[in-house]
XYZ file of C-alpha atoms in Angstrom:
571
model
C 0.000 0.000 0.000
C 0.572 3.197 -0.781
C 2.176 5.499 2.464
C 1.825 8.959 3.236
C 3.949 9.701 6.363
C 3.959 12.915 9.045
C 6.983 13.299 11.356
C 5.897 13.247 15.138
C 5.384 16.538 16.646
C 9.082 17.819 17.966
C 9.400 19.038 21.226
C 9.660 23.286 21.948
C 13.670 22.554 22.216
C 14.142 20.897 19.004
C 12.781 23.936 17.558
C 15.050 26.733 19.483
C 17.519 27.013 16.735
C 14.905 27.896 14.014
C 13.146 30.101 16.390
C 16.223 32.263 17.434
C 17.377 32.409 14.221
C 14.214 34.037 12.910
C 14.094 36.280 16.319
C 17.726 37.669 15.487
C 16.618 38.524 11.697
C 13.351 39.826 12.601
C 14.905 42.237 15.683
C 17.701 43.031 12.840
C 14.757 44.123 10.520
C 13.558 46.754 13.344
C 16.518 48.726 13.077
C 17.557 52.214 11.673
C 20.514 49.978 9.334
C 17.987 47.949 8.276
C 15.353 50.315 7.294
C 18.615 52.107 5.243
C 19.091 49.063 3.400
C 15.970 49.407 1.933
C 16.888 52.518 0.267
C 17.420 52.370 -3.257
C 16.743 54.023 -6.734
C 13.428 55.656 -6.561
C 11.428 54.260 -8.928
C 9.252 57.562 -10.746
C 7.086 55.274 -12.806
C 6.266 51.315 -13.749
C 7.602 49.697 -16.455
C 4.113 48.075 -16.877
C 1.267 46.541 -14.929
C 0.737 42.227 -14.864
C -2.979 41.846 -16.349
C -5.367 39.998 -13.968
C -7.812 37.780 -16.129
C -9.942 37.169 -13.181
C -13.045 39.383 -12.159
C -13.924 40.364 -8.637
C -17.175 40.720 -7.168
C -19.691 43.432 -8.115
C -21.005 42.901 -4.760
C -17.780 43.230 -3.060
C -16.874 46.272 -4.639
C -20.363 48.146 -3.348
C -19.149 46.595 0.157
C -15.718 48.294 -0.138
C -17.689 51.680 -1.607
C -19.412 51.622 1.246
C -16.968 51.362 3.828
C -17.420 47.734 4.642
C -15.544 44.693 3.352
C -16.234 40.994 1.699
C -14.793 38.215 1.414
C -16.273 34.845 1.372
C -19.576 35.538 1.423
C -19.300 37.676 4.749
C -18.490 41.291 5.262
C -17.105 42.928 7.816
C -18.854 45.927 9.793
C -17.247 47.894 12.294
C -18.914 47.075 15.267
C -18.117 50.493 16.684
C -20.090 52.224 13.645
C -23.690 52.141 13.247
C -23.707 51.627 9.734
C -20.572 48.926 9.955
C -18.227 51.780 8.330
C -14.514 51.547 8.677
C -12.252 54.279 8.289
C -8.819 53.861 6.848
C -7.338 54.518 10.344
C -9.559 52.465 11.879
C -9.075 48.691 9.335
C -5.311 49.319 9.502
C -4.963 49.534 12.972
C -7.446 46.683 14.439
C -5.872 43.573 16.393
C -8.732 41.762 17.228
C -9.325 40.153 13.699
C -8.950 36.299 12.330
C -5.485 35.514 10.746
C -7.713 34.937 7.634
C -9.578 38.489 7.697
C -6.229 39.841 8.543
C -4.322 38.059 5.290
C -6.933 39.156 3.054
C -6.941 42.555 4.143
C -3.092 43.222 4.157
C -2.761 41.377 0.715
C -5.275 43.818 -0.970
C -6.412 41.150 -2.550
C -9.829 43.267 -2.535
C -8.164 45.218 -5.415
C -10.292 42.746 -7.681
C -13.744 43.423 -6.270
C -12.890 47.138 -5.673
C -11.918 47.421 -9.344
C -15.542 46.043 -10.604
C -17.142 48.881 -8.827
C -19.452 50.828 -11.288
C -18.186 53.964 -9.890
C -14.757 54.451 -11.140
C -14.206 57.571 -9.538
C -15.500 56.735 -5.991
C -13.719 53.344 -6.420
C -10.285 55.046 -7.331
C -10.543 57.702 -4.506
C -11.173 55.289 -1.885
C -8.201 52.714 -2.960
C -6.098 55.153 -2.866
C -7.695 55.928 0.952
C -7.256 52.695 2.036
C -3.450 52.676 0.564
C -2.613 55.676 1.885
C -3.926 54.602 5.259
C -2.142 51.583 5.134
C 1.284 53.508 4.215
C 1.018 55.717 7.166
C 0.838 52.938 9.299
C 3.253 50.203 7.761
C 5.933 52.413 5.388
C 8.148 50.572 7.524
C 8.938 47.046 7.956
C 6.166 45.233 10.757
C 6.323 41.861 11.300
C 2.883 40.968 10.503
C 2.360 43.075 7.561
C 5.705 42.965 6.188
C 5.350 38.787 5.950
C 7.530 37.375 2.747
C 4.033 35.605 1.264
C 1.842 39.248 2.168
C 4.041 41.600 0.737
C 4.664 39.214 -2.596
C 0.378 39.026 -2.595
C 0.554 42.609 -2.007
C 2.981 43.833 -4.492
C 1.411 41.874 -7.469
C -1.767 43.333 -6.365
C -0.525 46.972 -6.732
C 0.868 46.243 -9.771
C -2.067 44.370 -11.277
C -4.538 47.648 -10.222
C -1.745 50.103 -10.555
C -4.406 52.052 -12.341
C -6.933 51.921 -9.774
C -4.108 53.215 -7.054
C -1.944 55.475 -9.174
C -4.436 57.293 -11.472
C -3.385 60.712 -9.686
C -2.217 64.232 -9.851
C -1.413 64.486 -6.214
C 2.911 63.584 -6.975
C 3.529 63.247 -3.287
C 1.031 60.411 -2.626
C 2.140 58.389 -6.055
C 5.978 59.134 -4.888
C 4.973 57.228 -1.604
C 3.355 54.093 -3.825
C 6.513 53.319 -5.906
C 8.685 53.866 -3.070
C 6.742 51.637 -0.955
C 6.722 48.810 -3.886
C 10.353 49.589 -4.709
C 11.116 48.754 -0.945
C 9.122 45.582 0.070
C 10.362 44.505 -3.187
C 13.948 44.698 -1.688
C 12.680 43.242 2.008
C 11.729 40.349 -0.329
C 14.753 40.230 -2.035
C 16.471 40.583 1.434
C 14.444 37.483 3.034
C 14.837 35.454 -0.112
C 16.898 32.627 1.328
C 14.619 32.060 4.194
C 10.845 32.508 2.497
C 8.570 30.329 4.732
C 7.889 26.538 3.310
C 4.504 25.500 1.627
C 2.463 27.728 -0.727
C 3.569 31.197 0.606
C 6.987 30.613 -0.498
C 5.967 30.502 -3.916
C 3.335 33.294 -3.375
C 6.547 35.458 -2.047
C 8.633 34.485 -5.074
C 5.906 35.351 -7.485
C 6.205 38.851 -5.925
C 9.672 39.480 -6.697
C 9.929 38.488 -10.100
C 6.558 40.740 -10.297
C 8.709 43.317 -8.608
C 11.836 42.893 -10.858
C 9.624 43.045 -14.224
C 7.475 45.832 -13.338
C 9.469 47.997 -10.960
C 12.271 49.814 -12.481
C 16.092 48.754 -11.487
C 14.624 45.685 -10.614
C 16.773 43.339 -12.767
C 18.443 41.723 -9.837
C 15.026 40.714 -7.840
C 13.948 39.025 -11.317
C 17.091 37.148 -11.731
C 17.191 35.805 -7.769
C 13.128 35.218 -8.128
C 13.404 33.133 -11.642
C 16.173 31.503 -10.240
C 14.167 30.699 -7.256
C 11.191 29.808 -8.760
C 12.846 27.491 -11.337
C 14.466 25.664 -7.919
C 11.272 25.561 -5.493
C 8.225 24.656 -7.968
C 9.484 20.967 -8.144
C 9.779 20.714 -3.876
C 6.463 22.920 -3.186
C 4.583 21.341 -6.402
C 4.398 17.785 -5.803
C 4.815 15.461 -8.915
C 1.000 14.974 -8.951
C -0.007 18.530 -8.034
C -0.282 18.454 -4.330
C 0.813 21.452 -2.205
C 1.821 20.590 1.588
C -0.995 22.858 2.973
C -3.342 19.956 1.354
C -5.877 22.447 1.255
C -7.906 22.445 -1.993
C -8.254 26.042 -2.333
C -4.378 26.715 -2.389
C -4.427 24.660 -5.148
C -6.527 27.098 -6.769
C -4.966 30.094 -5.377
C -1.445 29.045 -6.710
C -2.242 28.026 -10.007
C -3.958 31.467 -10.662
C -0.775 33.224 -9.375
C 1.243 30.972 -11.490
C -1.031 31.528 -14.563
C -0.627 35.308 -14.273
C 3.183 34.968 -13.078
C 3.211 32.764 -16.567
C 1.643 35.725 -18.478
C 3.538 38.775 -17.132
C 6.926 37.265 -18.571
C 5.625 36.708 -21.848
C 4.558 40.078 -21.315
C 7.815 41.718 -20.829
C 9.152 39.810 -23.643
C 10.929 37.080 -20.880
C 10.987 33.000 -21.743
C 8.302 31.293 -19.358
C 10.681 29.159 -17.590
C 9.735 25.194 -18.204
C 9.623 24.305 -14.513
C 6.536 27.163 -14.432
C 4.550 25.638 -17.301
C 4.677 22.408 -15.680
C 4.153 23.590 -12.252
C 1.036 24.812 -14.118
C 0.231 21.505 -15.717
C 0.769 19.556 -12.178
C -1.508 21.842 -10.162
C -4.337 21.960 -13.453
C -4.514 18.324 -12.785
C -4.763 18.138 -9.115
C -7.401 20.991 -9.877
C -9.397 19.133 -11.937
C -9.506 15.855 -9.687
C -10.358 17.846 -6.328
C -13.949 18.988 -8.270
C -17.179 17.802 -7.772
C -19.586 16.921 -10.749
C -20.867 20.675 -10.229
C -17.114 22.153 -10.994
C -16.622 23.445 -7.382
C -14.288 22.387 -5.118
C -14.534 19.276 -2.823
C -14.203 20.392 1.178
C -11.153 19.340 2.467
C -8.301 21.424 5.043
C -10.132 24.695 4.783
C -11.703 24.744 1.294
C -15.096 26.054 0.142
C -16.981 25.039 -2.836
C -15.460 28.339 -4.591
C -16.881 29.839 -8.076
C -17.879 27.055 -10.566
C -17.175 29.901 -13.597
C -14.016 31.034 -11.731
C -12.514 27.239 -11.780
C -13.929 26.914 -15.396
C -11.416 29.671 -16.506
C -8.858 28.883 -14.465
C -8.827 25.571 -15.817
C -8.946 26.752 -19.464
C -6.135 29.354 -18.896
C -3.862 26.591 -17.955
C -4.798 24.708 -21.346
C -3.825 20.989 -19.711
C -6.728 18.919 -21.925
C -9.504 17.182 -19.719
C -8.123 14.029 -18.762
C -9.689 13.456 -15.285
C -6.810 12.356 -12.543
C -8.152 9.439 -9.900
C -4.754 8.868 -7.978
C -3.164 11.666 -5.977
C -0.788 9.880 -3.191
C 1.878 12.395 -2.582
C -0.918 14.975 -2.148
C -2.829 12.427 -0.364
C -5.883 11.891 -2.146
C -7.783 9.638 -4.032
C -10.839 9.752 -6.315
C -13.202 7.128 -7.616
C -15.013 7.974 -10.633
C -18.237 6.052 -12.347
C -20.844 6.941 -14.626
C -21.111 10.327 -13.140
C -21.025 8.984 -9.319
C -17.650 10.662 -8.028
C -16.035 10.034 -4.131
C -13.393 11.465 -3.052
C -11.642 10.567 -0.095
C -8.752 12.907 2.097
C -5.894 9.918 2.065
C -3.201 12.138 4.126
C -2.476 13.054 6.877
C -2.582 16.499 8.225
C 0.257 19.533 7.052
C 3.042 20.032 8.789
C 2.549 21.737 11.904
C 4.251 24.896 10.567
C 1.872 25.252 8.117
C -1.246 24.020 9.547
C -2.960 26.787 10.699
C -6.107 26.201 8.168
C -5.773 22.518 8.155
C -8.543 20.052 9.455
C -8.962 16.864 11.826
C -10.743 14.612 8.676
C -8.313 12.281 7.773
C -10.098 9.306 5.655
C -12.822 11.397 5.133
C -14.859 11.603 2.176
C -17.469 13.523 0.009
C -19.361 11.950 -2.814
C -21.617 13.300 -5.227
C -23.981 11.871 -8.159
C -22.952 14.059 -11.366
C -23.629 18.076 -10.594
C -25.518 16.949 -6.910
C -23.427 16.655 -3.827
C -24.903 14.073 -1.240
C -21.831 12.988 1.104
C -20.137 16.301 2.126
C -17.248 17.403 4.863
C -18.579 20.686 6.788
C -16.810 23.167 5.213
C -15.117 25.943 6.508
C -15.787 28.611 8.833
C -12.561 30.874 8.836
C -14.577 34.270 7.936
C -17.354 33.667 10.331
C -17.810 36.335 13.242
C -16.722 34.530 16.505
C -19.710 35.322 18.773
C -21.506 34.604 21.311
C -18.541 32.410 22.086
C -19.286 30.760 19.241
C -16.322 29.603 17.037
C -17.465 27.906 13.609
C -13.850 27.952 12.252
C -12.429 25.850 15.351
C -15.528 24.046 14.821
C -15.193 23.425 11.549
C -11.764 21.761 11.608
C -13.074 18.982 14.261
C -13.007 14.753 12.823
C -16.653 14.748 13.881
C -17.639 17.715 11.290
C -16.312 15.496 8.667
C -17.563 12.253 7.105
C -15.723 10.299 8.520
C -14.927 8.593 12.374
C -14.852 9.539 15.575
C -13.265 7.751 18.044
C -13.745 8.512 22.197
C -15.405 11.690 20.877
C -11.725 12.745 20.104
C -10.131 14.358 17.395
C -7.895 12.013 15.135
C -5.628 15.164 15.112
C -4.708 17.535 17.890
C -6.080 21.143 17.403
C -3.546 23.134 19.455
C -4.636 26.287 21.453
C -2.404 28.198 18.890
C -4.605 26.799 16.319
C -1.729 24.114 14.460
C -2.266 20.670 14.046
C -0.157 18.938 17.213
C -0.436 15.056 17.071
C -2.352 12.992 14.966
C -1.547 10.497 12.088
C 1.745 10.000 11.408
C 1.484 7.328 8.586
C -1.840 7.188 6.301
C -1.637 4.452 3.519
C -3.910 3.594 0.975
C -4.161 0.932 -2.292
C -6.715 1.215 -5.230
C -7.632 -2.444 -6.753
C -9.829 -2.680 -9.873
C -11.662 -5.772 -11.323
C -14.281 -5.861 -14.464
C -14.935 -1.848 -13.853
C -15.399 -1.843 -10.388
C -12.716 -0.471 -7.846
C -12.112 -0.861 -4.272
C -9.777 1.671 -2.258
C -8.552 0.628 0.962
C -6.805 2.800 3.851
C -5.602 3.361 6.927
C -4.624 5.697 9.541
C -3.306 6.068 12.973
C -4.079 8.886 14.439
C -5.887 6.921 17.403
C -3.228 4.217 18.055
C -0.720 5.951 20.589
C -3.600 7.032 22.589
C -6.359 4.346 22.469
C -4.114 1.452 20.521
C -6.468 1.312 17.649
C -6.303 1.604 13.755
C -8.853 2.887 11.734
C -9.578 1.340 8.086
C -11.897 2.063 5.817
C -13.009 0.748 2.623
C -14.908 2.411 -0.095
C -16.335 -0.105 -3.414
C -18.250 1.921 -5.995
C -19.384 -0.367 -9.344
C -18.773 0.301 -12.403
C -22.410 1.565 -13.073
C -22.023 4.261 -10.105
C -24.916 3.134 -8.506
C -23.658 0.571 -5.884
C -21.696 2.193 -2.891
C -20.682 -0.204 0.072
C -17.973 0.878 2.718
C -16.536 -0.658 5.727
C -15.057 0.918 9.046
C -12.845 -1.334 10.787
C -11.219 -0.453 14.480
C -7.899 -2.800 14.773
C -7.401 -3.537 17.904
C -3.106 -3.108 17.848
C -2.434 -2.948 21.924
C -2.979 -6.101 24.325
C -4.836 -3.121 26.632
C -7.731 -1.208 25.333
C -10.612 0.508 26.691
C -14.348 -0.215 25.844
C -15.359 3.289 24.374
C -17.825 4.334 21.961
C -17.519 5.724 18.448
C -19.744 7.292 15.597
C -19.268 7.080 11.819
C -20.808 10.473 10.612
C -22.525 11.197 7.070
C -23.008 14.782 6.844
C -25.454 15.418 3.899
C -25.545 18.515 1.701
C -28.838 20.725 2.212
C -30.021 20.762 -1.342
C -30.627 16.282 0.289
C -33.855 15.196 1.364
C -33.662 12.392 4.139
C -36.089 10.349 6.102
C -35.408 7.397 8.470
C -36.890 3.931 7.147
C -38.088 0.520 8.730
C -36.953 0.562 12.620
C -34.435 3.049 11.995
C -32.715 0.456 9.864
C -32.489 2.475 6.468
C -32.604 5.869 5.256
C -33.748 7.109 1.993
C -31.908 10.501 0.605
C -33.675 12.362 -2.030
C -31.915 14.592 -4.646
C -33.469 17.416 -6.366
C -33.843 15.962 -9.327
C -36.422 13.410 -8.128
C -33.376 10.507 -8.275
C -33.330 8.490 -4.745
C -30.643 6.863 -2.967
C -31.189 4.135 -0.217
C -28.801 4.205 2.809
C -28.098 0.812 5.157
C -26.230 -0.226 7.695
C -25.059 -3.234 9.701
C -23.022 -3.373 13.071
C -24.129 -0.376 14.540
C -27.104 2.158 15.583
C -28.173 4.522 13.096
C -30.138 7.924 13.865
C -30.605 11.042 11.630
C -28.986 13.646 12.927
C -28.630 17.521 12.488
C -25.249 19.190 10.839
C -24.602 22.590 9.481
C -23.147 23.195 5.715
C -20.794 25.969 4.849
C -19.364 25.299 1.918
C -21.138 27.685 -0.024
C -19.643 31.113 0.689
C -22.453 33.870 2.737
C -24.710 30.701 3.341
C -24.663 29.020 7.028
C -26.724 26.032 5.674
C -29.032 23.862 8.215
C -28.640 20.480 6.993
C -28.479 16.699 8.226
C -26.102 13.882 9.298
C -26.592 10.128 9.201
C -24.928 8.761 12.383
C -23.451 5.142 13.188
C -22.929 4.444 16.606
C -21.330 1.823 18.732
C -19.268 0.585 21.253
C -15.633 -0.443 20.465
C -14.104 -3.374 22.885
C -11.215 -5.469 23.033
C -11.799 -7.121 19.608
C -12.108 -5.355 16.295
C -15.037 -3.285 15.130
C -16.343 -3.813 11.780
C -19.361 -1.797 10.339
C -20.351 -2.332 6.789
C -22.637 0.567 5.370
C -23.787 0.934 2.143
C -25.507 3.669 -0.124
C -27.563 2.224 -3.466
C -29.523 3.893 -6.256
C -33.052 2.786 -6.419
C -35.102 5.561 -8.573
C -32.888 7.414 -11.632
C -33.465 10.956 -12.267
């Protein structure tokens, strides 16, 4: 079989030499020498501005008009305003906000909706608001808004809406711009040889060679980006797409900076270097695979559904063909695919803890859907949700019980730290595809429970080759001579848009799409109920929904449950 592995969590002193490192460079970047090393040329125009072939919101831009801001679906009101109205002072300078809100934010990534805004001249005066704000603030290095992966997002975003921020006669206020591009664009080139691992490093690279073809006397950032790039695509771009964040929506995220990244140097008259059109090609097909039959995104480590048109073009601007991927094991994943019935099943384990910060507890989870209708879904994510009423949907959101898959002890299979990284969990996931006559049969395995209730968890999925047979089996193996009796729950979570009602003695459960076609869920080894769950997938839309729920005791023998999901009407 097939292994994904995840190194045990190291102790606080293993890590001392990487944190005192970064303490020395970061107190070195707070200095007066420092901030004079950033002092360079001053650039008095652009050489030219990337193109960004992807719309914003409409509605997002009125938000930003109006003082507010959106992303995801929510938008976020000053609480201290009646009307939910920030001030430029007043966005800049507030602590109190999610790490997600805050990234967004500080990337100006809200450039895209802002530019959509009917009102070009409202829309241009308050960019250049918010910018200005923002300048007066951090014109200086800051550890938080300074980050390697922000200020690459960041620059790339003032060059791509360069007319949106720059379209001025005040000189002073356009002197400030450049100069502020000209000098993250050294911090970057500064910080080069120790850009964080995962996605952002490539997200920080992508902003210096940005900054080196757009920015004038920027030849050497292009040369130590390319030269960068060409080295780090094949180690952060995994041979079949993955990225170690394992988050769907990175996926996304990086292929459209690489797409753009891609068209700036054929822009500028540069050679697209051939490690960035197959980077392209790698993540396209990963892409592709991680979509439902509806062309959204399937809901694993922090992902939401996403834009079915916005995946469509992304897709297209790579130009990889439509040959569907079913095997993913370096970015641990696997998808079985027949006659329109697709599952997909999370066959890793968690990130790294360095980079886990959006990662979730659902390893061997799955989500399966019956051409453009999602039945079996994960959760979702709630990273832009308010946190009220001591209410936290994001923390929520990343628990093993909000994802289809099981729960042991009522535990998560990975630790969610207070710090909000993944601690321990599974440190060795493995998983094998067999195929016979058109039907397939994937089998894994994790470990996640075994050092703290000496138990294995397997599970097998079986889908037909006419898509309309589904049979699984959870299996606890028993791997310690001492275990606990405790009890555990298999969990279903169904999408809204699914009709379900409990059958026979609570022995079956029929789920009924919108199109009228029916699906008959049964079980054996355990007690089912019907249960309810909450969907947020879909960006702005906190779903009600339901859950199918096996529960039972597990004792000092292995516990096998065999479930199964069938097709009895057709739409």
């Amino acid at each position: 079989m097939a292994e994904l592995r995840r190194p045990s969590v190291r102790p606080f002193s293993a890590k001392m030499p990487a944190r005192f490192k970064s303490a020395v460079r970061q107190a070195g970047y707070k200095t007066r020498y420092y901030d004079m090393r950033l002092k360079g040329k001053h650039p008095l125009r652009l050489l030219g501005t990337p193109k960004d072939p992807w719309l914003g919101s409409v509605a997002g831009g009125a938000h930003i008009l109006a003082r507010r801001f959106f992303c995801a679906g929510q938008v976020l009101r000053n609480p201290a305003h009646e009307n939910g109205e920030w001030t430029p002072a007043q966005i800049w300078s507030i602590d109190n906000l999610s790490d997600q809100w805050r990234d967004y934010l500080h990337s100006f990534a809200w450039l895209r909706d802002l530019n959509r805004a009917v009102d070009r001249l409202s829309a241009r005066k308050r960019a250049m608001e918010l910018v200005s704000g923002w300048l007066d603030i951090y014109e200086n290095w800051d550890e938080y808004a300074w980050r390697s992966d922000l200020a690459g997002r960041r620059i790339v975003n003032w060059l791509a809406y360069a007319p949106l921020i720059l379209d001025t006669d005040d000189l002073v206020y356009r002197s400030r711009v450049l100069n502020s591009l000209a000098r993250q664009a050294r911090h970057l080139m500064h910080e080069s040889s120790d850009f964080p691992p995962g996605p952002d490093r490539l997200l920080a690279i992508s902003g210096l060679i940005q900054g080196g073809l757009f920015i004038p006397h920027g030849e050497d950032w292009l040369k130590r980006g390319l030269a960068l790039l060409k080295r780090e695509l094949s180690e952060e771009v995994y041979p079949d797409g993955g990225v170690s964040s394992r988050n769907p929506e990175d996926v996304l995220r990086l292929l459209k900076d690489l797409i753009m990244l891609r068209s700036a140097c054929r822009g500028m008259g540069h050679q697209v270097p051939e490690e960035l059109v197959a980077g392209i090609a790698r993540l396209a097909g990963l892409l592709r695979m991680l979509c439902h039959g509806d062309g959204r995104l399937a809901l694993f480590n922090g992902a939401s559904e996403g834009s079915g048109d916005d995946i469509r073009k992304t897709l297209e601007a790579a130009g990889q063909g439509d040959d569907l991927q079913l095997d993913a094991v370096q970015a641990g994943f696997r998808r079985l695919e027949k006659a329109g019935t697709s599952i997909i099943v999370d066959s890793g384990p968690p990130a790294l803890p360095d980079i886990s910060r959006n990662c979730h507890a659902g390893t061997l989870s799955f989500e399966m859907s019956s051409h453009a209708q999602r039945m079996i879904v994960n959760c979702g994510s709630g990273a832009f949700y308010p946190r009220e009423d001591g209410v936290d949907l994001f923390t929520i959101s990343r628990i093993t019980a909000a994802h289809s898959t099981l729960v042991l002890n009522n535990r998560n299979s990975s630790e969610i730290l207070d710090n909000g990284l993944i601690g321990a969990g599974p440190t060795v996931v493995s998983s094998r595809r067999l195929e016979e006559r058109g039907d397939v049969l994937l089998e894994s395995c994790h470990n996640g429970y075994e050092d703290r209730f000496g138990r294995k968890h397997w599970r097998l999925l079986y889908l037909n080759r006419e898509g309309d047979d589904i049979r699984g089996e959870d299996i606890l193996e028993v791997t310690s001579n001492r275990v606990e009796t405790m009890p555990f729950d298999i969990r279903f979570h169904l999408h809204p848009d699914v009709a379900a009602s409990v059958l026979e003695n609570r022995n079956k459960v029929k789920l009924r799409l919108p199109n009228d076609e029916v699906w008959m869920f049964v079980s054996r080894g355990a007690e089912m109920s019907l249960e309810d769950s909450l969907y947020l997938g879909a960006p702005g839309r906190m779903q009600r929904s339901r859950q199918i729920v096996l529960s039972a005791m597990a004792g000092e023998e292995d516990s096998v449950v065999k479930w199964a999901i069938k097709r009895i009407i057709d739409a």
